Each structure stands twice: as C-alpha cells, then as structure tokens.
PDB file of C-alpha atoms and ligand atoms in Angstrom:
ATOM      1  CA  MET A   1      12.073  25.355  -3.187  1.00 46.00           C
ATOM      2  CA  GLU A   2      15.202  23.785  -4.651  1.00 52.00           C
ATOM      3  CA  ILE A   3      14.665  20.931  -7.047  1.00 58.00           C
ATOM      4  CA  ASP A   4      17.116  18.077  -7.310  1.00 60.00           C
ATOM      5  CA  ARG A   5      16.879  17.642 -11.090  1.00 64.00           C
ATOM      6  CA  ARG A   6      18.374  14.164 -11.131  1.00 61.00           C
ATOM      7  CA  ALA A   7      16.128  12.880  -8.371  1.00 61.00           C
ATOM      8  CA  PHE A   8      13.109  14.401 -10.088  1.00 60.00           C
ATOM      9  CA  ILE A   9      13.898  12.798 -13.453  1.00 63.00           C
ATOM     10  CA  ALA A  10      14.615   9.478 -11.742  1.00 60.00           C
ATOM     11  CA  SER A  11      11.268   9.661  -9.927  1.00 60.00           C
ATOM     12  CA  LEU A  12       9.567   9.819 -13.323  1.00 63.00           C
ATOM     13  CA  GLY A  13      11.363   6.718 -14.564  1.00 58.00           C
ATOM     14  CA  GLY A  14      14.476   8.290 -16.120  1.00 60.00           C
ATOM     15  CA  VAL A  15      15.349  10.483 -19.105  1.00 62.00           C
ATOM     16  CA  ALA A  16      13.748   8.124 -21.637  1.00 57.00           C
ATOM     17  CA  ALA A  17      10.421   8.204 -19.792  1.00 58.00           C
ATOM     18  CA  VAL A  18      10.536  11.986 -19.457  1.00 62.00           C
ATOM     19  CA  SER A  19      11.220  12.421 -23.185  1.00 61.00           C
ATOM     20  CA  LEU A  20       7.913  10.670 -23.918  1.00 58.00           C
ATOM     21  CA  MET A  21       5.919  13.118 -21.780  1.00 62.00           C
ATOM     22  CA  ASP A  22       4.254  16.136 -23.333  1.00 54.00           C
ATOM     23  CA  HIS A  23       4.730  19.611 -21.947  1.00 57.00           C
ATOM     24  CA  GLU A  24       1.599  19.570 -19.844  1.00 51.00           C
ATOM     25  CA  ALA A  25       2.411  16.183 -18.311  1.00 55.00           C
ATOM     26  CA  LYS A  26       5.894  17.410 -17.392  1.00 60.00           C
ATOM     27  CA  ALA A  27       4.525  20.528 -15.731  1.00 53.00           C
ATOM     28  CA  GLU A  28       2.012  18.443 -13.821  1.00 54.00           C
ATOM     29  CA  ALA A  29       4.660  15.959 -12.715  1.00 58.00           C
ATOM     30  CA  LEU A  30       6.894  18.769 -11.505  1.00 60.00           C
ATOM     31  CA  GLU A  31       4.058  20.225  -9.497  1.00 53.00           C
ATOM     32  CA  HIS A  32       3.351  16.838  -7.872  1.00 54.00           C
ATOM     33  CA  TYR A  33       7.017  16.312  -7.168  1.00 57.00           C
ATOM     34  CA  MET A  34       7.304  19.689  -5.453  1.00 54.00           C
ATOM     35  CA  GLU A  35       4.232  18.953  -3.344  1.00 51.00           C
ATOM     36  CA  GLU A  36       5.738  15.654  -2.273  1.00 57.00           C
ATOM     37  CA  GLN A  37       9.061  17.252  -1.412  1.00 56.00           C
ATOM     38  CA  LEU A  38       7.245  19.867   0.589  1.00 48.00           C
ATOM     39  CA  ASP A  39       5.282  17.201   2.461  1.00 52.00           C
ATOM     40  CA  GLN A  40       8.533  15.427   3.258  1.00 57.00           C
ATOM     41  CA  ALA A  41      10.215  18.620   4.433  1.00 52.00           C
ATOM     42  CA  VAL A  42       7.264  19.415   6.667  1.00 47.00           C
ATOM     43  CA  ALA A  43       7.271  15.858   7.950  1.00 52.00           C
ATOM     44  CA  ALA A  44      11.005  15.985   8.678  1.00 54.00           C
ATOM     45  CA  GLN A  45      10.515  19.120  10.770  1.00 51.00           C
ATOM     46  CA  GLY A  46       7.920  17.333  12.864  1.00 47.00           C
ATOM     47  CA  GLN A  47      10.235  14.377  13.644  1.00 51.00           C
ATOM     48  CA  GLY A  48      10.854  13.817  17.293  1.00 49.00           C
ATOM     49  CA  GLN A  49       8.277  16.425  18.228  1.00 51.00           C
ATOM     50  CA  PRO A  50       5.031  14.527  18.701  1.00 49.00           C
ATOM     51  CA  ASP A  51       3.222  17.716  19.750  1.00 58.00           C
ATOM     52  CA  LYS A  52       3.668  19.031  16.171  1.00 86.00           C
ATOM     53  CA  PHE A  53       1.541  16.186  14.843  1.00 94.00           C
ATOM     54  CA  PRO A  54      -2.187  16.801  14.511  1.00 96.00           C
ATOM     55  CA  THR A  55      -4.695  15.632  17.092  1.00 96.00           C
ATOM     56  CA  VAL A  56      -7.510  13.207  16.342  1.00 97.00           C
ATOM     57  CA  ALA A  57      -9.938  16.150  16.600  1.00 97.00           C
ATOM     58  CA  GLU A  58      -7.957  18.171  14.040  1.00 96.00           C
ATOM     59  CA  ILE A  59      -7.976  15.260  11.609  1.00 96.00           C
ATOM     60  CA  GLU A  60     -11.699  14.821  12.117  1.00 96.00           C
ATOM     61  CA  ALA A  61     -12.243  18.508  11.403  1.00 96.00           C
ATOM     62  CA  GLN A  62     -10.773  17.942   7.905  1.00 95.00           C
ATOM     63  CA  ILE A  63     -13.474  15.455   6.897  1.00 95.00           C
ATOM     64  CA  GLU A  64     -15.848  18.064   5.513  1.00 95.00           C
ATOM     65  CA  THR A  65     -13.092  19.823   3.579  1.00 93.00           C
ATOM     66  CA  ARG A  66     -12.932  16.990   1.034  1.00 91.00           C
ATOM     67  CA  PRO A  67     -15.274  15.860  -1.750  1.00 90.00           C
ATOM     68  CA  TYR A  68     -14.432  12.211  -1.005  1.00 92.00           C
ATOM     69  CA  ARG A  69     -13.816  10.084   2.090  1.00 95.00           C
ATOM     70  CA  ARG A  70     -10.320   9.100   3.176  1.00 94.00           C
ATOM     71  CA  GLY A  71     -11.188   5.422   2.872  1.00 96.00           C
ATOM     72  CA  THR A  72     -11.910   5.626  -0.863  1.00 95.00           C
ATOM     73  CA  GLY A  73      -9.793   3.229  -2.902  1.00 96.00           C
ATOM     74  CA  GLY A  74      -7.106   4.798  -5.104  1.00 94.00           C
ATOM     75  CA  VAL A  75      -8.729   3.908  -8.446  1.00 95.00           C
ATOM     76  CA  PHE A  76     -11.891   5.812  -7.525  1.00 96.00           C
ATOM     77  CA  VAL A  77     -10.489   9.237  -6.866  1.00 94.00           C
ATOM     78  CA  GLY A  78      -8.209  11.638  -8.761  1.00 91.00           C
ATOM     79  CA  GLN A  79      -4.785  12.164  -7.308  1.00 83.00           C
ATOM     80  CA  ARG A  80      -4.278  15.427  -5.409  1.00 80.00           C
ATOM     81  CA  GLY A  81      -7.578  16.957  -6.353  1.00 80.00           C
ATOM     82  CA  GLN A  82      -7.148  16.243 -10.082  1.00 90.00           C
ATOM     83  CA  ASN A  83      -9.834  14.618 -12.194  1.00 93.00           C
ATOM     84  CA  VAL A  84      -9.539  10.869 -12.567  1.00 94.00           C
ATOM     85  CA  LYS A  85      -7.704   9.559 -15.634  1.00 93.00           C
ATOM     86  CA  LYS A  86      -9.097   7.132 -18.182  1.00 95.00           C
ATOM     87  CA  LEU A  87      -7.892   3.640 -17.306  1.00 96.00           C
ATOM     88  CA  GLN A  88      -6.536   1.184 -19.799  1.00 96.00           C
ATOM     89  CA  PRO A  89      -8.883  -1.790 -20.173  1.00 96.00           C
ATOM     90  CA  MET A  90      -7.721  -5.082 -18.674  1.00 97.00           C
ATOM     91  CA  PRO A  91      -6.924  -8.035 -20.955  1.00 98.00           C
ATOM     92  CA  ALA A  92      -9.583 -10.755 -21.262  1.00 97.00           C
ATOM     93  CA  LYS A  93      -7.780 -13.090 -18.850  1.00 98.00           C
ATOM     94  CA  PRO A  94      -5.910 -10.780 -16.517  1.00 98.00           C
ATOM     95  CA  THR A  95      -3.019 -12.012 -14.417  1.00 98.00           C
ATOM     96  CA  ILE A  96      -1.603 -10.590 -11.197  1.00 98.00           C
ATOM     97  CA  GLN A  97       1.139  -8.966 -13.305  1.00 97.00           C
ATOM     98  CA  ASP A  98      -1.538  -7.217 -15.417  1.00 98.00           C
ATOM     99  CA  PHE A  99      -3.124  -5.829 -12.263  1.00 98.00           C
ATOM    100  CA  PHE A 100       0.238  -4.553 -11.071  1.00 97.00           C
ATOM    101  CA  GLU A 101       0.798  -2.795 -14.358  1.00 96.00           C
ATOM    102  CA  LEU A 102      -2.692  -1.459 -15.025  1.00 97.00           C
ATOM    103  CA  ARG A 103      -4.400  -0.988 -11.647  1.00 96.00           C
ATOM    104  CA  PHE A 104      -1.879  -0.997  -8.777  1.00 95.00           C
ATOM    105  CA  ALA A 105       0.761   1.092 -10.598  1.00 90.00           C
ATOM    106  CA  PRO A 106       3.118   2.637  -9.734  1.00 88.00           C
ATOM    107  CA  ALA A 107       3.035   0.304  -6.687  1.00 92.00           C
ATOM    108  CA  ASN A 108       6.349   1.711  -5.491  1.00 91.00           C
ATOM    109  CA  HIS A 109       5.504   1.165  -1.861  1.00 91.00           C
ATOM    110  CA  VAL A 110       4.818  -2.573  -2.103  1.00 95.00           C
ATOM    111  CA  LEU A 111       7.679  -3.143  -4.559  1.00 95.00           C
ATOM    112  CA  GLN A 112      10.122  -1.365  -2.257  1.00 93.00           C
ATOM    113  CA  SER A 113       8.849  -3.303   0.763  1.00 94.00           C
ATOM    114  CA  ALA A 114       9.205  -6.630  -1.050  1.00 95.00           C
ATOM    115  CA  THR A 115      12.658  -5.639  -2.307  1.00 93.00           C
ATOM    116  CA  ARG A 116      13.735  -4.978   1.260  1.00 92.00           C
ATOM    117  CA  ALA A 117      12.244  -8.300   2.397  1.00 94.00           C
ATOM    118  CA  MET A 118      14.163 -10.105  -0.328  1.00 94.00           C
ATOM    119  CA  LYS A 119      17.442  -8.340   0.520  1.00 92.00           C
ATOM    120  CA  THR A 120      17.084  -9.218   4.195  1.00 92.00           C
ATOM    121  CA  GLY A 121      16.520 -12.904   3.438  1.00 94.00           C
ATOM    122  CA  MET A 122      12.864 -13.333   4.405  1.00 96.00           C
ATOM    123  CA  SER A 123      10.922 -16.476   3.538  1.00 97.00           C
ATOM    124  CA  GLU A 124       9.165 -16.571   0.166  1.00 98.00           C
ATOM    125  CA  GLU A 125       5.773 -16.433   1.930  1.00 98.00           C
ATOM    126  CA  VAL A 126       6.785 -13.194   3.670  1.00 98.00           C
ATOM    127  CA  ILE A 127       8.276 -11.678   0.487  1.00 98.00           C
ATOM    128  CA  LEU A 128       5.028 -12.450  -1.344  1.00 98.00           C
ATOM    129  CA  ALA A 129       3.006 -10.950   1.533  1.00 98.00           C
ATOM    130  CA  CYS A 130       5.137  -7.774   1.386  1.00 97.00           C
ATOM    131  CA  LEU A 131       4.613  -7.573  -2.372  1.00 97.00           C
ATOM    132  CA  LEU A 132       0.823  -7.778  -1.998  1.00 98.00           C
ATOM    133  CA  HIS A 133       0.209  -6.290   1.449  1.00 98.00           C
ATOM    134  CA  ASP A 134      -1.231  -2.884   0.417  1.00 97.00           C
ATOM    135  CA  CYS A 135      -2.424  -3.573  -3.152  1.00 98.00           C
ATOM    136  CA  VAL A 136      -6.052  -3.571  -2.014  1.00 98.00           C
ATOM    137  CA  LEU A 137      -5.711   0.148  -1.187  1.00 97.00           C
ATOM    138  CA  SER A 138      -6.615   0.682  -4.841  1.00 97.00           C
ATOM    139  CA  LEU A 139     -10.032  -0.741  -3.972  1.00 97.00           C
ATOM    140  CA  ILE A 140     -10.660   0.303  -0.373  1.00 97.00           C
ATOM    141  CA  LYS A 141      -8.692   1.580   2.598  1.00 97.00           C
ATOM    142  CA  PRO A 142     -10.392   0.938   5.958  1.00 98.00           C
ATOM    143  CA  ASP A 143      -9.538  -2.527   7.284  1.00 98.00           C
ATOM    144  CA  HIS A 144      -7.234  -3.042   4.325  1.00 98.00           C
ATOM    145  CA  GLY A 145      -5.524  -5.959   6.073  1.00 98.00           C
ATOM    146  CA  TRP A 146      -8.733  -7.961   6.104  1.00 98.00           C
ATOM    147  CA  TRP A 147      -9.832  -6.850   2.629  1.00 98.00           C
ATOM    148  CA  GLY A 148      -6.392  -7.546   1.198  1.00 98.00           C
ATOM    149  CA  ALA A 149      -6.223 -11.025   2.697  1.00 98.00           C
ATOM    150  CA  GLN A 150      -9.677 -11.794   1.305  1.00 98.00           C
ATOM    151  CA  LEU A 151      -8.724 -10.578  -2.168  1.00 98.00           C
ATOM    152  CA  PHE A 152      -5.632 -12.797  -2.359  1.00 98.00           C
ATOM    153  CA  GLU A 153      -6.614 -15.738  -0.152  1.00 98.00           C
ATOM    154  CA  PRO A 154      -7.838 -18.066  -2.937  1.00 98.00           C
ATOM    155  CA  TYR A 155      -4.494 -17.778  -4.728  1.00 98.00           C
ATOM    156  CA  ILE A 156      -1.674 -17.639  -2.164  1.00 98.00           C
ATOM    157  CA  PRO A 157      -0.210 -19.689   0.727  1.00 98.00           C
ATOM    158  CA  GLU A 158      -2.118 -19.522   4.019  1.00 98.00           C
ATOM    159  CA  LYS A 159       0.836 -17.935   5.791  1.00 98.00           C
ATOM    160  CA  SER A 160       1.023 -15.090   3.258  1.00 98.00           C
ATOM    161  CA  ALA A 161      -2.712 -14.385   3.615  1.00 98.00           C
ATOM    162  CA  PHE A 162      -2.324 -14.431   7.409  1.00 98.00           C
ATOM    163  CA  ALA A 163       0.530 -11.937   7.149  1.00 98.00           C
ATOM    164  CA  ILE A 164      -1.488  -9.601   4.910  1.00 98.00           C
ATOM    165  CA  ARG A 165      -4.607  -9.795   7.126  1.00 98.00           C
ATOM    166  CA  TYR A 166      -2.784  -8.949  10.337  1.00 98.00           C
ATOM    167  CA  HIS A 167      -0.032  -6.533   9.289  1.00 98.00           C
ATOM    168  CA  GLN A 168      -2.663  -3.788   9.604  1.00 98.00           C
ATOM    169  CA  THR A 169      -3.126  -4.548  13.320  1.00 98.00           C
ATOM    170  CA  LEU A 170       0.559  -4.931  14.144  1.00 98.00           C
ATOM    171  CA  ARG A 171       1.372  -1.550  12.577  1.00 97.00           C
ATOM    172  CA  PHE A 172      -0.159   0.023  15.707  1.00 97.00           C
ATOM    173  CA  PHE A 173       2.006  -1.945  18.135  1.00 98.00           C
ATOM    174  CA  PRO A 174       5.776  -1.509  18.334  1.00 97.00           C
ATOM    175  CA  ASP A 175       8.040  -4.518  18.803  1.00 97.00           C
ATOM    176  CA  GLU A 176      11.570  -3.377  19.556  1.00 96.00           C
ATOM    177  CA  GLN A 177      12.977  -6.875  19.505  1.00 96.00           C
ATOM    178  CA  ALA A 178      11.719  -7.428  15.985  1.00 96.00           C
ATOM    179  CA  GLY A 179      12.972  -3.977  14.940  1.00 94.00           C
ATOM    180  CA  TYR A 180       9.614  -2.303  14.510  1.00 95.00           C
ATOM    181  CA  GLU A 181       8.894   1.162  15.965  1.00 94.00           C
ATOM    182  CA  TYR A 182       5.596   3.012  15.960  1.00 95.00           C
ATOM    183  CA  PRO A 183       5.746   5.064  12.733  1.00 92.00           C
ATOM    184  CA  ASP A 184       5.721   8.884  12.737  1.00 91.00           C
ATOM    185  CA  GLN A 185       3.571   8.527   9.649  1.00 90.00           C
ATOM    186  CA  TYR A 186       0.803   7.184  11.904  1.00 94.00           C
ATOM    187  CA  TYR A 187       0.997  10.196  14.239  1.00 94.00           C
ATOM    188  CA  ARG A 188       0.417  12.254  11.112  1.00 93.00           C
ATOM    189  CA  THR A 189      -2.304  10.101   9.601  1.00 94.00           C
ATOM    190  CA  PHE A 190      -4.323   9.161  12.678  1.00 96.00           C
ATOM    191  CA  GLY A 191      -3.374  11.933  15.149  1.00 96.00           C
ATOM    192  CA  HIS A 192      -0.781  11.713  17.913  1.00 95.00           C
ATOM    193  CA  ASP A 193      -3.450  10.941  20.529  1.00 96.00           C
ATOM    194  CA  TYR A 194      -5.096   8.162  18.497  1.00 97.00           C
ATOM    195  CA  VAL A 195      -6.119   4.986  20.282  1.00 97.00           C
ATOM    196  CA  PRO A 196      -6.830   2.022  17.971  1.00 98.00           C
ATOM    197  CA  PRO A 197     -10.380   0.656  18.281  1.00 98.00           C
ATOM    198  CA  GLN A 198     -11.181  -2.258  20.569  1.00 98.00           C
ATOM    199  CA  TYR A 199     -11.274  -4.886  17.788  1.00 98.00           C
ATOM    200  CA  ILE A 200      -7.710  -3.956  16.800  1.00 98.00           C
ATOM    201  CA  GLN A 201      -6.585  -4.287  20.424  1.00 98.00           C
ATOM    202  CA  ASP A 202      -8.335  -7.663  20.714  1.00 98.00           C
ATOM    203  CA  THR A 203      -6.745  -8.825  17.472  1.00 98.00           C
ATOM    204  CA  TYR A 204      -3.331  -7.808  18.797  1.00 98.00           C
ATOM    205  CA  LYS A 205      -3.911  -9.830  21.970  1.00 98.00           C
ATOM    206  CA  MET A 206      -4.760 -12.870  19.858  1.00 98.00           C
ATOM    207  CA  LEU A 207      -1.702 -12.378  17.622  1.00 98.00           C
ATOM    208  CA  LYS A 208       0.763 -12.059  20.498  1.00 97.00           C
ATOM    209  CA  ASN A 209       0.212 -15.697  21.363  1.00 96.00           C
ATOM    210  CA  HIS A 210      -0.183 -16.972  17.835  1.00 98.00           C
ATOM    211  CA  LYS A 211       2.371 -19.374  16.372  1.00 98.00           C
ATOM    212  CA  TRP A 212       2.433 -17.271  13.191  1.00 98.00           C
ATOM    213  CA  TYR A 213       2.928 -13.925  14.972  1.00 98.00           C
ATOM    214  CA  MET A 214       6.165 -13.289  13.095  1.00 98.00           C
ATOM    215  CA  GLU A 215       4.574 -13.542   9.619  1.00 98.00           C
ATOM    216  CA  PRO A 216       2.602 -10.261   9.832  1.00 98.00           C
ATOM    217  CA  ARG A 217       5.282  -8.780  12.102  1.00 98.00           C
ATOM    218  CA  LEU A 218       7.883  -9.189   9.361  1.00 97.00           C
ATOM    219  CA  VAL A 219       5.580  -7.408   6.934  1.00 97.00           C
ATOM    220  CA  THR A 220       5.521  -4.427   9.315  1.00 96.00           C
ATOM    221  CA  VAL A 221       9.316  -4.541   9.658  1.00 95.00           C
ATOM    222  CA  ASN A 222       9.628  -4.263   5.860  1.00 94.00           C
ATOM    223  CA  ASP A 223       6.761  -1.799   5.502  1.00 91.00           C
ATOM    224  CA  LEU A 224       8.618   1.255   4.250  1.00 76.00           C
ATOM    225  CA  TYR A 225       7.262   4.750   4.085  1.00 63.00           C
ATOM    226  CA  ALA A 226      10.378   6.513   2.922  1.00 57.00           C
ATOM    227  CA  PHE A 227       9.930   6.742  -0.808  1.00 59.00           C
ATOM    228  CA  ASP A 228      13.337   6.743  -2.393  1.00 68.00           C
ATOM    229  CA  PRO A 229      13.017   8.421  -5.808  1.00 67.00           C
ATOM    230  CA  ASN A 230      16.334   6.890  -6.896  1.00 71.00           C
ATOM    231  CA  ALA A 231      15.341   3.338  -6.095  1.00 74.00           C
ATOM    232  CA  LYS A 232      14.563   1.455  -9.293  1.00 79.00           C
ATOM    233  CA  VAL A 233      11.969  -1.167  -8.471  1.00 86.00           C
ATOM    234  CA  SER A 234      10.097  -3.527 -10.729  1.00 91.00           C
ATOM    235  CA  ILE A 235       8.089  -6.675 -10.436  1.00 95.00           C
ATOM    236  CA  ASP A 236      10.711  -8.679 -12.360  1.00 96.00           C
ATOM    237  CA  PRO A 237      12.745  -9.912  -9.362  1.00 96.00           C
ATOM    238  CA  PHE A 238       9.531 -11.412  -7.957  1.00 98.00           C
ATOM    239  CA  GLN A 239       8.375 -13.332 -11.033  1.00 98.00           C
ATOM    240  CA  ASP A 240       9.781 -16.622  -9.721  1.00 98.00           C
ATOM    241  CA  ILE A 241       8.118 -16.254  -6.325  1.00 98.00           C
ATOM    242  CA  ILE A 242       4.826 -15.348  -8.010  1.00 98.00           C
ATOM    243  CA  GLY A 243       5.235 -18.361 -10.289  1.00 98.00           C
ATOM    244  CA  ARG A 244       5.821 -20.699  -7.357  1.00 98.00           C
ATOM    245  CA  HIS A 245       3.219 -19.315  -4.938  1.00 98.00           C
ATOM    246  CA  PHE A 246       0.483 -17.428  -6.796  1.00 98.00           C
ATOM    247  CA  LYS A 247      -2.144 -19.757  -8.287  1.00 98.00           C
ATOM    248  CA  GLN A 248      -2.996 -17.820 -11.396  1.00 98.00           C
ATOM    249  CA  PRO A 249      -6.505 -18.937 -12.524  1.00 98.00           C
ATOM    250  CA  LYS A 250      -6.640 -19.997 -16.178  1.00 98.00           C
ATOM    251  CA  GLU A 251      -9.874 -17.987 -16.705  1.00 98.00           C
ATOM    252  CA  GLY A 252      -8.127 -14.817 -15.487  1.00 98.00           C
ATOM    253  CA  LEU A 253      -8.551 -12.986 -12.171  1.00 98.00           C
ATOM    254  CA  GLY A 254     -12.205 -12.037 -11.849  1.00 98.00           C
ATOM    255  CA  PHE A 255     -13.579 -14.859 -13.966  1.00 98.00           C
ATOM    256  CA  ASP A 256     -12.785 -18.000 -11.977  1.00 98.00           C
ATOM    257  CA  ASN A 257     -15.777 -17.832  -9.580  1.00 98.00           C
ATOM    258  CA  SER A 258     -13.497 -17.641  -6.552  1.00 98.00           C
ATOM    259  CA  PRO A 259     -14.869 -15.986  -3.387  1.00 98.00           C
ATOM    260  CA  SER A 260     -13.025 -12.777  -4.311  1.00 98.00           C
ATOM    261  CA  ALA A 261     -13.595 -12.803  -8.099  1.00 98.00           C
ATOM    262  CA  HIS A 262     -16.033  -9.855  -7.850  1.00 98.00           C
ATOM    263  CA  MET A 263     -13.371  -7.768  -6.109  1.00 98.00           C
ATOM    264  CA  TRP A 264     -11.006  -8.255  -9.060  1.00 98.00           C
ATOM    265  CA  ARG A 265     -13.811  -7.344 -11.478  1.00 98.00           C
ATOM    266  CA  THR A 266     -14.510  -4.143  -9.527  1.00 98.00           C
ATOM    267  CA  LEU A 267     -10.817  -3.260  -9.761  1.00 98.00           C
ATOM    268  CA  SER A 268     -10.953  -3.980 -13.498  1.00 98.00           C
ATOM    269  CA  ARG A 269     -13.958  -1.729 -14.099  1.00 97.00           C
ATOM    270  CA  PRO A 270     -14.086   1.013 -11.478  1.00 97.00           C
ATOM    271  CA  ASP A 271     -15.998   3.313 -13.871  1.00 97.00           C
ATOM    272  CA  SER A 272     -18.949   0.952 -14.011  1.00 97.00           C
ATOM    273  CA  PRO A 273     -21.974   2.774 -12.518  1.00 96.00           C
ATOM    274  CA  LEU A 274     -23.409  -0.415 -11.003  1.00 96.00           C
TER     275      LEU A 274
HETATM  276 FE1  FE2 B   1      -0.750  -1.709   5.145  1.00 56.50          FE
HETATM  277 FE1  FE2 B   2       2.484  -0.791   3.681  1.00 56.50          FE
END
C-alpha cells in the first residue's frame, strides 16, 4: 500500500508532534494509519454497490468474534484490539474543555462537523449541538442521541439538547430538500437490509411535524464521516460559543449535583471497578 507521507504526518498533528513520538509510537501510528487507509479504500470500492455491503445477519454473526460489545463506550475499550492506555487524571474542577482534551480526544469527528456548521452559517445552538453531538460515544453507544442529550441538558440551550437527542433518529431518514442522504457508512455499520426499530420510526413520525425539526436535521447535514487528515481542527474557534451557551458549573462537571453529574464522573474515572 502506498503511503502519502505528508498526509500521514499531518494526521498525527504535524512534524513537531511526530518528533515527540518514540519509535514504538511511530510504528504503531503507521500501522493504524495503514489500517484506516485500507478501510477507506475498501469502502470506496463498495460505493454505489449496495449489494457489496454486509447484511444484518452477517453483522450479527460477528458479535461472538469480539471480546467486547459494539455498544461499549470508547474510553472502556482499547483501540483496534490494543490494550487500553492509562488516562490522565482530570483536574479537580473539570470544564467541558478539559473533557475535550482528556476524554473525548481526538474528537476530530465532532470538531469537523462543528467547523462545517460554522462555515455554512448555522445558528449558534446548532453549531454547539454539532460540537457535542457524538461526545457521549466515549461513554456509551446505543441510543447515543438520548444519552448525549441527557449528559449535556443541564448546561446547554433547550434547542441544542433537542438537536443532540434526535440527530440519531434522523440519521436513518434521508431528506433531499435539506441536503441529507442516507449514508453509505450506515449500510456498512448496520447492514444494507437494516430496518430501524419501531421506536425510531415513531420518533421520526413525531419529529416530522415538530416545530424544531430542522435543529436535529441540521446536525445530520453537518455530520461528516469523511475524515480529512489534512484538516486542522481545534476547539479554539468554538470558545466564544461555549462561553455564551455552555453553563460551566463552578464546582466542575461531575460535582454540581446535576441530573447527569454521575455520567461526567464515570467519564472521569472509567477505570473505577465500581
Ligand atoms: Fe451521532
Ligand atoms: Fe456524528
């Protein structure tokens, strides 16, 4: 496989970042990069040929080939079959920025989605929703729209929480007018013959007539899967929006007795046995 050296170095954060890595870390990063490129090449071959995507039955047959379940949150399982890494402890009064840096990192997907939302002139509520929409995947994956909304609800505008809760549902339903197609990624992840469960269909019916339909819809429109290794994203362009719309508790996330405080604590200490 041919390696685009520049793209590879950029994907690691540039020459300066690479120079800080030891030999083993570099070798490991290269291996991961090649795997990702391979996945993308395989995916590209399957484009436009739905019959090349797996079936629901084939995906189900993979369940017993793994030592973990697919719904396990990202902080609980090693990446690509590797052992988990020791996590840096959180500061005593952690902020949303601390969680981005220490628990959601690298967070490329949400940062790229929010960057796109900002470039296309979305409202601040929608940009914030894009920035936070998949962060809860570090904790848990099934029903991540509902879990994510619950995690952030005490701290963000109602419209942003609504958008996070329901983007999960709208991902299954195309809306040409809004510029959202059913993603190939979902044929791959769920199987090309997948039918969303009844509660998702019922939720969609409710959303179609809801006055805030466009809030979660715009999250799906900005929900990018194409990871661009050359895109430099950071949380910095969003500091003002966070400042205006994220009610940072003075005790720190996890210690303010909010309805989701325990979820933040679990993210802080995922190695705790109980
Ligand atoms: Fe999502
Ligand atoms: Fe997403």
